[in-house]
Each structure stands twice: as structure tokens, then as C-alpha cells.
mmCIF file of N, CA and C and ligand atoms in Angstrom:
data_model
loop_
_atom_site.group_PDB
_atom_site.id
_atom_site.type_symbol
_atom_site.label_atom_id
_atom_site.label_comp_id
_atom_site.label_asym_id
_atom_site.label_seq_id
_atom_site.Cartn_x
_atom_site.Cartn_y
_atom_site.Cartn_z
ATOM 1 N N MET A 792 -50.128 82.004 -1.158
ATOM 2 C CA MET A 792 -48.780 81.571 -1.508
ATOM 3 C C MET A 792 -48.050 81.097 -0.257
ATOM 4 N N SER A 793 -47.844 79.785 -0.150
ATOM 5 C CA SER A 793 -47.177 79.258 1.038
ATOM 6 C C SER A 793 -45.670 79.464 0.929
ATOM 7 N N GLN A 794 -45.077 79.889 2.036
ATOM 8 C CA GLN A 794 -43.638 80.172 2.092
ATOM 9 C C GLN A 794 -43.085 79.588 3.390
ATOM 10 N N ARG A 795 -41.757 79.569 3.475
ATOM 11 C CA ARG A 795 -41.086 79.271 4.740
ATOM 12 C C ARG A 795 -40.189 80.436 5.100
ATOM 13 N N THR A 796 -40.088 80.713 6.402
ATOM 14 C CA THR A 796 -39.208 81.784 6.870
ATOM 15 C C THR A 796 -38.391 81.319 8.065
ATOM 16 N N LEU A 797 -37.239 81.944 8.236
ATOM 17 C CA LEU A 797 -36.358 81.647 9.372
ATOM 18 C C LEU A 797 -36.603 82.720 10.432
ATOM 19 N N VAL A 798 -36.929 82.275 11.625
ATOM 20 C CA VAL A 798 -37.228 83.192 12.724
ATOM 21 C C VAL A 798 -36.283 82.893 13.885
ATOM 22 N N LEU A 799 -35.780 83.935 14.524
ATOM 23 C CA LEU A 799 -34.995 83.795 15.757
ATOM 24 C C LEU A 799 -35.688 84.595 16.846
ATOM 25 N N PHE A 800 -35.857 83.978 18.020
ATOM 26 C CA PHE A 800 -36.166 84.751 19.223
ATOM 27 C C PHE A 800 -34.811 85.025 19.856
ATOM 28 N N LYS A 801 -34.424 86.272 19.900
ATOM 29 C CA LYS A 801 -33.061 86.650 20.282
ATOM 30 C C LYS A 801 -32.832 86.406 21.782
ATOM 31 N N PRO A 802 -31.546 86.442 22.218
ATOM 32 C CA PRO A 802 -31.246 86.138 23.627
ATOM 33 C C PRO A 802 -32.001 87.006 24.631
ATOM 34 N N ASP A 803 -32.319 88.236 24.291
ATOM 35 C CA ASP A 803 -33.083 89.075 25.235
ATOM 36 C C ASP A 803 -34.480 88.504 25.456
ATOM 37 N N ALA A 804 -35.098 88.017 24.398
ATOM 38 C CA ALA A 804 -36.450 87.448 24.510
ATOM 39 C C ALA A 804 -36.441 86.198 25.380
ATOM 40 N N VAL A 805 -35.410 85.348 25.198
ATOM 41 C CA VAL A 805 -35.320 84.122 25.993
ATOM 42 C C VAL A 805 -35.056 84.467 27.455
ATOM 43 N N ARG A 806 -34.083 85.367 27.695
ATOM 44 C CA ARG A 806 -33.747 85.773 29.074
ATOM 45 C C ARG A 806 -34.939 86.355 29.811
ATOM 46 N N ARG A 807 -35.773 87.079 29.076
ATOM 47 C CA ARG A 807 -36.898 87.769 29.717
ATOM 48 C C ARG A 807 -38.154 86.901 29.827
ATOM 49 N N GLY A 808 -38.054 85.664 29.383
ATOM 50 C CA GLY A 808 -39.192 84.757 29.528
ATOM 51 C C GLY A 808 -40.333 85.049 28.572
ATOM 52 N N LEU A 809 -39.960 85.493 27.357
ATOM 53 C CA LEU A 809 -40.986 85.884 26.380
ATOM 54 C C LEU A 809 -41.165 84.865 25.253
ATOM 55 N N ILE A 810 -40.577 83.676 25.397
ATOM 56 C CA ILE A 810 -40.716 82.672 24.329
ATOM 57 C C ILE A 810 -42.198 82.374 24.068
ATOM 58 N N GLY A 811 -42.919 82.085 25.120
ATOM 59 C CA GLY A 811 -44.326 81.695 24.967
ATOM 60 C C GLY A 811 -45.170 82.810 24.373
ATOM 61 N N GLU A 812 -44.923 84.026 24.856
ATOM 62 C CA GLU A 812 -45.670 85.189 24.369
ATOM 63 C C GLU A 812 -45.471 85.393 22.862
ATOM 64 N N ILE A 813 -44.219 85.322 22.432
ATOM 65 C CA ILE A 813 -43.924 85.583 21.022
ATOM 66 C C ILE A 813 -44.390 84.402 20.157
ATOM 67 N N LEU A 814 -44.114 83.186 20.631
ATOM 68 C CA LEU A 814 -44.545 82.000 19.872
ATOM 69 C C LEU A 814 -46.062 81.979 19.728
ATOM 70 N N GLY A 815 -46.756 82.394 20.774
ATOM 71 C CA GLY A 815 -48.218 82.409 20.729
ATOM 72 C C GLY A 815 -48.755 83.308 19.621
ATOM 73 N N ARG A 816 -48.097 84.434 19.422
ATOM 74 C CA ARG A 816 -48.564 85.350 18.373
ATOM 75 C C ARG A 816 -48.386 84.730 16.990
ATOM 76 N N ILE A 817 -47.286 83.994 16.822
ATOM 77 C CA ILE A 817 -47.033 83.345 15.528
ATOM 78 C C ILE A 817 -48.002 82.181 15.341
ATOM 79 N N GLU A 818 -48.139 81.363 16.388
ATOM 80 C CA GLU A 818 -49.018 80.187 16.289
ATOM 81 C C GLU A 818 -50.474 80.562 16.069
ATOM 82 N N SER A 819 -50.861 81.755 16.563
ATOM 83 C CA SER A 819 -52.267 82.158 16.474
ATOM 84 C C SER A 819 -52.685 82.556 15.064
ATOM 85 N N LYS A 820 -51.722 82.821 14.186
ATOM 86 C CA LYS A 820 -52.092 83.210 12.822
ATOM 87 C C LYS A 820 -52.635 81.988 12.081
ATOM 88 N N ALA A 821 -53.746 82.167 11.414
ATOM 89 C CA ALA A 821 -54.398 81.060 10.706
ATOM 90 C C ALA A 821 -53.471 80.483 9.647
ATOM 91 N N ASP A 822 -53.442 79.177 9.590
ATOM 92 C CA ASP A 822 -52.741 78.456 8.511
ATOM 93 C C ASP A 822 -51.230 78.645 8.503
ATOM 94 N N TRP A 823 -50.664 79.050 9.621
ATOM 95 C CA TRP A 823 -49.209 79.005 9.747
ATOM 96 C C TRP A 823 -48.846 77.818 10.647
ATOM 97 N N ALA A 824 -47.689 77.228 10.399
ATOM 98 C CA ALA A 824 -47.262 76.087 11.196
ATOM 99 C C ALA A 824 -45.776 76.179 11.517
ATOM 100 N N VAL A 825 -45.436 75.842 12.745
ATOM 101 C CA VAL A 825 -44.030 75.728 13.145
ATOM 102 C C VAL A 825 -43.514 74.385 12.648
ATOM 103 N N LYS A 826 -42.481 74.416 11.810
ATOM 104 C CA LYS A 826 -41.955 73.186 11.208
ATOM 105 C C LYS A 826 -40.669 72.712 11.874
ATOM 106 N N ALA A 827 -39.983 73.606 12.582
ATOM 107 C CA ALA A 827 -38.791 73.234 13.353
ATOM 108 C C ALA A 827 -38.639 74.276 14.446
ATOM 109 N N LEU A 828 -38.100 73.849 15.591
ATOM 110 C CA LEU A 828 -37.943 74.774 16.719
ATOM 111 C C LEU A 828 -36.891 74.210 17.655
ATOM 112 N N GLU A 829 -35.918 75.051 18.010
ATOM 113 C CA GLU A 829 -34.853 74.588 18.893
ATOM 114 C C GLU A 829 -34.298 75.750 19.717
ATOM 115 N N LEU A 830 -33.993 75.478 20.985
ATOM 116 C CA LEU A 830 -33.240 76.411 21.820
ATOM 117 C C LEU A 830 -31.767 76.180 21.522
ATOM 118 N N ARG A 831 -31.085 77.227 21.058
ATOM 119 C CA ARG A 831 -29.713 77.032 20.556
ATOM 120 C C ARG A 831 -28.878 78.280 20.835
ATOM 121 N N THR A 832 -27.689 78.086 21.405
ATOM 122 C CA THR A 832 -26.758 79.203 21.562
ATOM 123 C C THR A 832 -25.966 79.329 20.266
ATOM 124 N N LEU A 833 -26.080 80.474 19.623
ATOM 125 C CA LEU A 833 -25.516 80.644 18.281
ATOM 126 C C LEU A 833 -24.026 80.924 18.367
ATOM 127 N N ASP A 834 -23.254 80.239 17.520
ATOM 128 C CA ASP A 834 -21.807 80.456 17.539
ATOM 129 C C ASP A 834 -21.422 81.546 16.537
ATOM 130 N N ARG A 835 -20.185 82.003 16.705
ATOM 131 C CA ARG A 835 -19.734 83.149 15.929
ATOM 132 C C ARG A 835 -19.800 82.900 14.424
ATOM 133 N N SER A 836 -19.409 81.708 14.004
ATOM 134 C CA SER A 836 -19.378 81.456 12.557
ATOM 135 C C SER A 836 -20.791 81.495 11.962
ATOM 136 N N THR A 837 -21.769 80.961 12.683
ATOM 137 C CA THR A 837 -23.168 81.038 12.224
ATOM 138 C C THR A 837 -23.613 82.497 12.138
ATOM 139 N N LEU A 838 -23.262 83.282 13.160
ATOM 140 C CA LEU A 838 -23.703 84.685 13.193
ATOM 141 C C LEU A 838 -23.014 85.512 12.115
ATOM 142 N N GLU A 839 -21.753 85.194 11.834
ATOM 143 C CA GLU A 839 -21.052 85.926 10.773
ATOM 144 C C GLU A 839 -21.698 85.666 9.415
ATOM 145 N N GLN A 840 -22.122 84.438 9.189
ATOM 146 C CA GLN A 840 -22.839 84.145 7.935
ATOM 147 C C GLN A 840 -24.190 84.859 7.918
ATOM 148 N N HIS A 841 -24.895 84.736 9.035
ATOM 149 C CA HIS A 841 -26.255 85.287 9.102
ATOM 150 C C HIS A 841 -26.264 86.798 8.901
ATOM 151 N N TYR A 842 -25.332 87.488 9.541
ATOM 152 C CA TYR A 842 -25.308 88.953 9.484
ATOM 153 C C TYR A 842 -24.249 89.490 8.515
ATOM 154 N N ALA A 843 -23.884 88.712 7.513
ATOM 155 C CA ALA A 843 -22.840 89.126 6.559
ATOM 156 C C ALA A 843 -23.116 90.503 5.950
ATOM 157 N N GLU A 844 -24.385 90.823 5.692
ATOM 158 C CA GLU A 844 -24.710 92.108 5.048
ATOM 159 C C GLU A 844 -24.374 93.305 5.939
ATOM 160 N N HIS A 845 -24.172 93.062 7.232
ATOM 161 C CA HIS A 845 -23.933 94.175 8.152
ATOM 162 C C HIS A 845 -22.466 94.334 8.553
ATOM 163 N N VAL A 846 -21.576 93.496 8.015
ATOM 164 C CA VAL A 846 -20.144 93.605 8.350
ATOM 165 C C VAL A 846 -19.662 95.023 8.049
ATOM 166 N N GLY A 847 -18.912 95.597 8.993
ATOM 167 C CA GLY A 847 -18.364 96.944 8.778
ATOM 168 C C GLY A 847 -19.233 98.052 9.328
ATOM 169 N N LYS A 848 -20.497 97.761 9.649
ATOM 170 C CA LYS A 848 -21.360 98.801 10.229
ATOM 171 C C LYS A 848 -21.025 98.966 11.713
ATOM 172 N N PRO A 849 -21.249 100.158 12.275
ATOM 173 C CA PRO A 849 -20.869 100.394 13.672
ATOM 174 C C PRO A 849 -21.569 99.459 14.660
ATOM 175 N N PHE A 850 -22.758 99.005 14.333
ATOM 176 C CA PHE A 850 -23.482 98.156 15.284
ATOM 177 C C PHE A 850 -23.145 96.684 15.137
ATOM 178 N N TYR A 851 -22.285 96.319 14.166
ATOM 179 C CA TYR A 851 -22.068 94.895 13.870
ATOM 180 C C TYR A 851 -21.437 94.124 15.032
ATOM 181 N N ALA A 852 -20.294 94.614 15.563
ATOM 182 C CA ALA A 852 -19.602 93.856 16.618
ATOM 183 C C ALA A 852 -20.459 93.703 17.877
ATOM 184 N N PRO A 853 -21.063 94.802 18.394
ATOM 185 C CA PRO A 853 -21.942 94.606 19.553
ATOM 186 C C PRO A 853 -23.158 93.731 19.259
ATOM 187 N N LEU A 854 -23.630 93.746 18.035
ATOM 188 C CA LEU A 854 -24.765 92.878 17.671
ATOM 189 C C LEU A 854 -24.369 91.411 17.787
ATOM 190 N N VAL A 855 -23.210 91.059 17.218
ATOM 191 C CA VAL A 855 -22.758 89.662 17.272
ATOM 192 C C VAL A 855 -22.510 89.249 18.720
ATOM 193 N N GLU A 856 -21.899 90.140 19.487
ATOM 194 C CA GLU A 856 -21.634 89.834 20.903
ATOM 195 C C GLU A 856 -22.954 89.582 21.658
ATOM 196 N N PHE A 857 -23.921 90.430 21.422
ATOM 197 C CA PHE A 857 -25.244 90.243 22.043
ATOM 198 C C PHE A 857 -25.877 88.920 21.610
ATOM 199 N N MET A 858 -25.789 88.621 20.339
ATOM 200 C CA MET A 858 -26.447 87.404 19.826
ATOM 201 C C MET A 858 -25.790 86.119 20.340
ATOM 202 N N GLU A 859 -24.509 86.241 20.769
ATOM 203 C CA GLU A 859 -23.790 85.096 21.357
ATOM 204 C C GLU A 859 -24.027 84.973 22.857
ATOM 205 N N SER A 860 -24.715 85.935 23.454
ATOM 206 C CA SER A 860 -24.693 86.094 24.913
ATOM 207 C C SER A 860 -25.578 85.111 25.668
ATOM 208 N N GLY A 861 -26.341 84.306 24.958
ATOM 209 C CA GLY A 861 -27.215 83.327 25.598
ATOM 210 C C GLY A 861 -28.012 82.627 24.523
ATOM 211 N N PRO A 862 -28.803 81.646 24.919
ATOM 212 C CA PRO A 862 -29.553 80.900 23.918
ATOM 213 C C PRO A 862 -30.613 81.742 23.212
ATOM 214 N N SER A 863 -30.784 81.427 21.934
ATOM 215 C CA SER A 863 -31.895 81.939 21.132
ATOM 216 C C SER A 863 -32.840 80.776 20.863
ATOM 217 N N VAL A 864 -34.027 81.077 20.385
ATOM 218 C CA VAL A 864 -34.889 80.040 19.823
ATOM 219 C C VAL A 864 -34.823 80.201 18.306
ATOM 220 N N VAL A 865 -34.509 79.114 17.609
ATOM 221 C CA VAL A 865 -34.469 79.155 16.144
ATOM 222 C C VAL A 865 -35.649 78.346 15.616
ATOM 223 N N LEU A 866 -36.371 78.937 14.664
ATOM 224 C CA LEU A 866 -37.589 78.300 14.162
ATOM 225 C C LEU A 866 -37.679 78.382 12.646
ATOM 226 N N VAL A 867 -38.341 77.404 12.086
ATOM 227 C CA VAL A 867 -38.833 77.481 10.722
ATOM 228 C C VAL A 867 -40.354 77.582 10.814
ATOM 229 N N VAL A 868 -40.910 78.605 10.195
ATOM 230 C CA VAL A 868 -42.361 78.772 10.182
ATOM 231 C C VAL A 868 -42.823 78.753 8.730
ATOM 232 N N GLU A 869 -43.898 78.031 8.493
ATOM 233 C CA GLU A 869 -44.406 77.849 7.129
ATOM 234 C C GLU A 869 -45.847 78.320 7.059
ATOM 235 N N GLY A 870 -46.197 78.924 5.937
ATOM 236 C CA GLY A 870 -47.598 79.272 5.733
ATOM 237 C C GLY A 870 -47.788 80.405 4.749
ATOM 238 N N GLU A 871 -49.033 80.794 4.658
ATOM 239 C CA GLU A 871 -49.458 81.817 3.706
ATOM 240 C C GLU A 871 -48.755 83.157 3.990
ATOM 241 N N ARG A 872 -47.984 83.636 3.030
ATOM 242 C CA ARG A 872 -47.297 84.944 3.093
ATOM 243 C C ARG A 872 -46.576 85.143 4.427
ATOM 244 N N VAL A 873 -45.948 84.074 4.880
ATOM 245 C CA VAL A 873 -45.376 84.102 6.238
ATOM 246 C C VAL A 873 -44.138 85.002 6.333
ATOM 247 N N ILE A 874 -43.433 85.219 5.233
ATOM 248 C CA ILE A 874 -42.238 86.071 5.287
ATOM 249 C C ILE A 874 -42.650 87.511 5.633
ATOM 250 N N GLU A 875 -43.560 88.048 4.847
ATOM 251 C CA GLU A 875 -44.082 89.394 5.120
ATOM 252 C C GLU A 875 -44.830 89.412 6.465
ATOM 253 N N GLY A 876 -45.505 88.327 6.754
ATOM 254 C CA GLY A 876 -46.365 88.278 7.933
ATOM 255 C C GLY A 876 -45.604 88.318 9.246
ATOM 256 N N VAL A 877 -44.514 87.575 9.359
ATOM 257 C CA VAL A 877 -43.761 87.616 10.626
ATOM 258 C C VAL A 877 -43.074 88.969 10.772
ATOM 259 N N ARG A 878 -42.600 89.545 9.656
ATOM 260 C CA ARG A 878 -42.029 90.901 9.733
ATOM 261 C C ARG A 878 -43.078 91.894 10.251
ATOM 262 N N ALA A 879 -44.327 91.716 9.819
ATOM 263 C CA ALA A 879 -45.393 92.614 10.283
ATOM 264 C C ALA A 879 -45.664 92.412 11.771
ATOM 265 N N LEU A 880 -45.666 91.166 12.231
ATOM 266 C CA LEU A 880 -45.852 90.908 13.670
ATOM 267 C C LEU A 880 -44.711 91.508 14.474
ATOM 268 N N ALA A 881 -43.471 91.442 13.928
ATOM 269 C CA ALA A 881 -42.297 91.946 14.646
ATOM 270 C C ALA A 881 -42.328 93.463 14.771
ATOM 271 N N GLY A 882 -42.696 94.148 13.697
ATOM 272 C CA GLY A 882 -42.606 95.603 13.661
ATOM 273 C C GLY A 882 -41.240 96.035 13.171
ATOM 274 N N PRO A 883 -41.054 97.336 12.951
ATOM 275 C CA PRO A 883 -39.786 97.847 12.432
ATOM 276 C C PRO A 883 -38.629 97.654 13.428
ATOM 277 N N THR A 884 -37.407 97.806 12.908
ATOM 278 C CA THR A 884 -36.195 97.483 13.662
ATOM 279 C C THR A 884 -36.104 98.224 14.996
ATOM 280 N N ASP A 885 -36.457 99.497 15.002
ATOM 281 C CA ASP A 885 -36.369 100.330 16.215
ATOM 282 C C ASP A 885 -37.642 100.145 17.056
ATOM 283 N N PRO A 886 -37.515 99.525 18.222
ATOM 284 C CA PRO A 886 -38.711 99.209 19.018
ATOM 285 C C PRO A 886 -39.495 100.430 19.498
ATOM 286 N N ILE A 887 -38.825 101.568 19.596
ATOM 287 C CA ILE A 887 -39.560 102.772 20.005
ATOM 288 C C ILE A 887 -40.444 103.273 18.862
ATOM 289 N N ALA A 888 -39.967 103.087 17.633
ATOM 290 C CA ALA A 888 -40.770 103.470 16.471
ATOM 291 C C ALA A 888 -41.837 102.422 16.146
ATOM 292 N N ALA A 889 -41.664 101.211 16.657
ATOM 293 C CA ALA A 889 -42.603 100.116 16.338
ATOM 294 C C ALA A 889 -43.941 100.355 17.039
ATOM 295 N N ALA A 890 -45.005 100.105 16.334
ATOM 296 C CA ALA A 890 -46.344 100.351 16.886
ATOM 297 C C ALA A 890 -46.650 99.394 18.033
ATOM 298 N N PRO A 891 -47.324 99.895 19.063
ATOM 299 C CA PRO A 891 -47.879 98.993 20.074
ATOM 300 C C PRO A 891 -48.750 97.944 19.370
ATOM 301 N N GLY A 892 -48.682 96.725 19.875
ATOM 302 C CA GLY A 892 -49.362 95.617 19.187
ATOM 303 C C GLY A 892 -48.387 94.746 18.433
ATOM 304 N N SER A 893 -47.263 95.343 18.026
ATOM 305 C CA SER A 893 -46.202 94.531 17.410
ATOM 306 C C SER A 893 -45.295 93.991 18.520
ATOM 307 N N ILE A 894 -44.544 92.944 18.202
ATOM 308 C CA ILE A 894 -43.673 92.327 19.215
ATOM 309 C C ILE A 894 -42.632 93.332 19.698
ATOM 310 N N ARG A 895 -41.953 93.975 18.758
ATOM 311 C CA ARG A 895 -40.941 94.955 19.150
ATOM 312 C C ARG A 895 -41.583 96.155 19.838
ATOM 313 N N GLY A 896 -42.730 96.595 19.351
ATOM 314 C CA GLY A 896 -43.431 97.736 19.932
ATOM 315 C C GLY A 896 -43.931 97.459 21.338
ATOM 316 N N ASP A 897 -44.317 96.231 21.602
ATOM 317 C CA ASP A 897 -44.849 95.903 22.929
ATOM 318 C C ASP A 897 -43.753 95.625 23.960
ATOM 319 N N PHE A 898 -42.602 95.091 23.524
ATOM 320 C CA PHE A 898 -41.641 94.578 24.503
ATOM 321 C C PHE A 898 -40.258 95.206 24.432
ATOM 322 N N GLY A 899 -39.937 95.962 23.396
ATOM 323 C CA GLY A 899 -38.577 96.426 23.192
ATOM 324 C C GLY A 899 -38.388 97.901 23.496
ATOM 325 N N THR A 900 -37.127 98.260 23.755
ATOM 326 C CA THR A 900 -36.764 99.660 23.940
ATOM 327 C C THR A 900 -35.550 100.033 23.099
ATOM 328 N N ILE A 901 -34.475 99.232 23.177
ATOM 329 C CA ILE A 901 -33.268 99.606 22.454
ATOM 330 C C ILE A 901 -33.157 98.804 21.153
ATOM 331 N N VAL A 902 -32.514 99.405 20.171
ATOM 332 C CA VAL A 902 -32.551 98.865 18.814
ATOM 333 C C VAL A 902 -31.895 97.485 18.736
ATOM 334 N N ARG A 903 -30.733 97.343 19.394
ATOM 335 C CA ARG A 903 -30.029 96.057 19.264
ATOM 336 C C ARG A 903 -30.858 94.918 19.847
ATOM 337 N N GLU A 904 -31.455 95.155 20.998
ATOM 338 C CA GLU A 904 -32.153 94.079 21.716
ATOM 339 C C GLU A 904 -33.641 94.134 21.372
ATOM 340 N N ASN A 905 -33.906 93.824 20.103
ATOM 341 C CA ASN A 905 -35.267 93.987 19.597
ATOM 342 C C ASN A 905 -35.996 92.657 19.419
ATOM 343 N N LEU A 906 -35.575 91.664 20.210
ATOM 344 C CA LEU A 906 -36.363 90.461 20.497
ATOM 345 C C LEU A 906 -36.439 89.393 19.417
ATOM 346 N N ILE A 907 -36.547 89.798 18.156
ATOM 347 C CA ILE A 907 -36.869 88.816 17.119
ATOM 348 C C ILE A 907 -36.183 89.160 15.811
ATOM 349 N N HIS A 908 -35.763 88.120 15.102
ATOM 350 C CA HIS A 908 -35.321 88.254 13.719
ATOM 351 C C HIS A 908 -36.283 87.467 12.840
ATOM 352 N N ALA A 909 -36.586 87.992 11.670
ATOM 353 C CA ALA A 909 -37.355 87.233 10.675
ATOM 354 C C ALA A 909 -36.838 87.584 9.288
ATOM 355 N N SER A 910 -36.687 86.590 8.447
ATOM 356 C CA SER A 910 -36.202 86.809 7.077
ATOM 357 C C SER A 910 -37.016 87.898 6.396
ATOM 358 N N ASP A 911 -36.323 88.724 5.571
ATOM 359 C CA ASP A 911 -37.011 89.883 4.987
ATOM 360 C C ASP A 911 -37.435 89.714 3.530
ATOM 361 N N SER A 912 -37.127 88.558 2.919
ATOM 362 C CA SER A 912 -37.515 88.328 1.515
ATOM 363 C C SER A 912 -37.384 86.834 1.235
ATOM 364 N N GLU A 913 -37.896 86.396 0.097
ATOM 365 C CA GLU A 913 -37.768 84.974 -0.258
ATOM 366 C C GLU A 913 -36.298 84.579 -0.393
ATOM 367 N N GLU A 914 -35.485 85.491 -0.954
ATOM 368 C CA GLU A 914 -34.055 85.203 -1.128
ATOM 369 C C GLU A 914 -33.372 85.069 0.240
ATOM 370 N N SER A 915 -33.670 85.999 1.157
ATOM 371 C CA SER A 915 -33.090 85.922 2.501
ATOM 372 C C SER A 915 -33.551 84.656 3.213
ATOM 373 N N ALA A 916 -34.807 84.316 3.073
ATOM 374 C CA ALA A 916 -35.332 83.124 3.749
ATOM 375 C C ALA A 916 -34.582 81.882 3.262
ATOM 376 N N GLU A 917 -34.402 81.772 1.976
ATOM 377 C CA GLU A 917 -33.704 80.605 1.423
ATOM 378 C C GLU A 917 -32.270 80.542 1.951
ATOM 379 N N ARG A 918 -31.604 81.682 1.944
ATOM 380 C CA ARG A 918 -30.212 81.759 2.419
ATOM 381 C C ARG A 918 -30.127 81.426 3.914
ATOM 382 N N GLU A 919 -30.995 82.015 4.706
ATOM 383 C CA GLU A 919 -30.922 81.856 6.166
ATOM 384 C C GLU A 919 -31.362 80.457 6.604
ATOM 385 N N LEU A 920 -32.360 79.898 5.938
ATOM 386 C CA LEU A 920 -32.795 78.532 6.296
ATOM 387 C C LEU A 920 -31.645 77.552 6.105
ATOM 388 N N LYS A 921 -30.846 77.753 5.071
ATOM 389 C CA LYS A 921 -29.684 76.870 4.830
ATOM 390 C C LYS A 921 -28.636 77.024 5.924
ATOM 391 N N ILE A 922 -28.461 78.245 6.442
ATOM 392 C CA ILE A 922 -27.470 78.470 7.498
ATOM 393 C C ILE A 922 -27.891 77.763 8.791
ATOM 394 N N PHE A 923 -29.156 77.911 9.149
ATOM 395 C CA PHE A 923 -29.599 77.420 10.464
ATOM 396 C C PHE A 923 -30.109 75.988 10.440
ATOM 397 N N PHE A 924 -30.627 75.551 9.303
ATOM 398 C CA PHE A 924 -31.163 74.189 9.193
ATOM 399 C C PHE A 924 -30.681 73.556 7.888
ATOM 400 N N PRO A 925 -29.350 73.276 7.810
ATOM 401 C CA PRO A 925 -28.800 72.763 6.537
ATOM 402 C C PRO A 925 -29.402 71.436 6.091
ATOM 403 N N ASP A 926 -29.931 70.644 7.030
ATOM 404 C CA ASP A 926 -30.461 69.327 6.670
ATOM 405 C C ASP A 926 -31.976 69.315 6.488
ATOM 406 N N PHE A 927 -32.598 70.461 6.674
ATOM 407 C CA PHE A 927 -34.059 70.550 6.601
ATOM 408 C C PHE A 927 -34.480 70.601 5.142
ATOM 409 N N SER A 928 -35.498 69.812 4.781
ATOM 410 C CA SER A 928 -35.934 69.894 3.363
ATOM 411 C C SER A 928 -37.441 70.040 3.282
HETATM 412 P P1 IDP B 584 -34.048 93.832 11.013
HETATM 413 O O1 IDP B 584 -33.719 92.865 12.123
HETATM 414 O O2 IDP B 584 -35.276 94.644 11.328
HETATM 415 O O3 IDP B 584 -34.084 93.193 9.648
HETATM 416 P P2 IDP B 584 -31.459 94.985 10.237
HETATM 417 O O4 IDP B 584 -31.294 96.356 9.686
HETATM 418 O O5 IDP B 584 -31.309 93.826 9.299
HETATM 419 O O6 IDP B 584 -32.876 94.942 11.009
HETATM 420 O O7 IDP B 584 -30.414 94.840 11.429
HETATM 421 C C1 IDP B 584 -30.153 93.593 12.016
HETATM 422 C C2 IDP B 584 -30.156 93.760 13.524
HETATM 423 O O8 IDP B 584 -29.067 94.598 13.896
HETATM 424 C C3 IDP B 584 -31.391 94.480 14.110
HETATM 425 O O9 IDP B 584 -32.486 93.613 14.296
HETATM 426 C C4 IDP B 584 -30.832 95.010 15.405
HETATM 427 O O10 IDP B 584 -30.743 93.967 16.386
HETATM 428 C C5 IDP B 584 -29.428 95.409 14.999
HETATM 429 N N1 IDP B 584 -29.342 96.809 14.561
HETATM 430 C C6 IDP B 584 -29.718 97.341 13.382
HETATM 431 N N2 IDP B 584 -29.495 98.666 13.327
HETATM 432 C C7 IDP B 584 -28.928 98.983 14.514
HETATM 433 C C8 IDP B 584 -28.471 100.218 15.083
HETATM 434 O O11 IDP B 584 -28.536 101.293 14.478
HETATM 435 N N3 IDP B 584 -27.975 100.154 16.350
HETATM 436 C C9 IDP B 584 -27.899 98.989 17.056
HETATM 437 N N4 IDP B 584 -28.314 97.810 16.552
HETATM 438 C C10 IDP B 584 -28.832 97.805 15.300
HETATM 439 MG MG1 MG B 585 -32.524 92.391 8.505
#
């Protein structure tokens, strides 16, 4: 089942020079393809839409501030079960709980700066792709 997902390499990943490392793991999966890719500093209005489900949570304001703090890489990745697949490559939200071998498990320590975002369902992917790539079809 071919799908598309919205992926962000967060500002910590870009600052630390991990774009190539993380992109390589995604590119290495058979039958997945990068369909769009851009280095982009995310503005507040984009982030408010993207993280709407987290408004009011204690981590929301520092999360948005962190996500604005430097450029991210924004990508569209397409392929077989790619929504579940990129989440599996990323590992769980808390990098200390994430298994070694996962992106968060290999490179992360604190929860906020966990390197990567990936859509968590077909509904989220559709919603997020429209936010970041409104003209992409
Ligand atoms: P996800 O990125 O694994 O889907 P979400 O629960 O959707 O995780 O949270 C969105 C982002 O908010 C996380 O990736 C992380 O950067 C940040 N975050 C989530 N929970 C916490 C927390 O308890 N403390 C600090 N930051 C958090
Ligand atoms: Mg999430």
C-alpha cells in the first residue's frame, strides 16, 4: 500500500549536522522515494497549525520556540507503508526510551529535541502535507 508522509528533520538535527545521516536511513528503505525536500525555517503560524493538537499542554510553548529556532528540513516521502515505517525508524517520542538503532534512540537525549517528526496516521499525513506543501499534488 503506497502512501505519502510528511517528515521534518527538526532544528536540532540540522544544527548537529545529521541531515545526511537521517536522510540516508530513509533513502535506504526499499521502494521509498523522496518526492519533495527543502531547508526551511518554520514560522509561527505554520507551527501553530502543525501542532494544534498540543495547544495548552505544558510542553507546547517551548516546543514551538524550539521549532522556530533554526532551519528544519521538510520532506514528502512516498512508498510502501511509509507512514508506519518512518515512525518505526524514528522510534518513540522519548529518545531515552527509544531503542538503539532508531533515529531518536541513536542521537537523542531530551524529549523536546528528538530530531524528527513524522505523520502518525493517514489522516495526519493528509492534514500535514497540506500545511507544508499546499501546492503539492
Ligand atoms: P511525536 O513527535 O512522537 O508524534 P507528540 O506526542 O506528537 O510526539 O509530541 C510532539 C512533539 O512535542 C515531540 O516530538 C516532542 O518534540 C515534543 N514533546 C512531546 N511530549 C513532550 C514532553 O513531555 N516534554 C517536552 N517535549 C515534548
Ligand atoms: Mg505526534
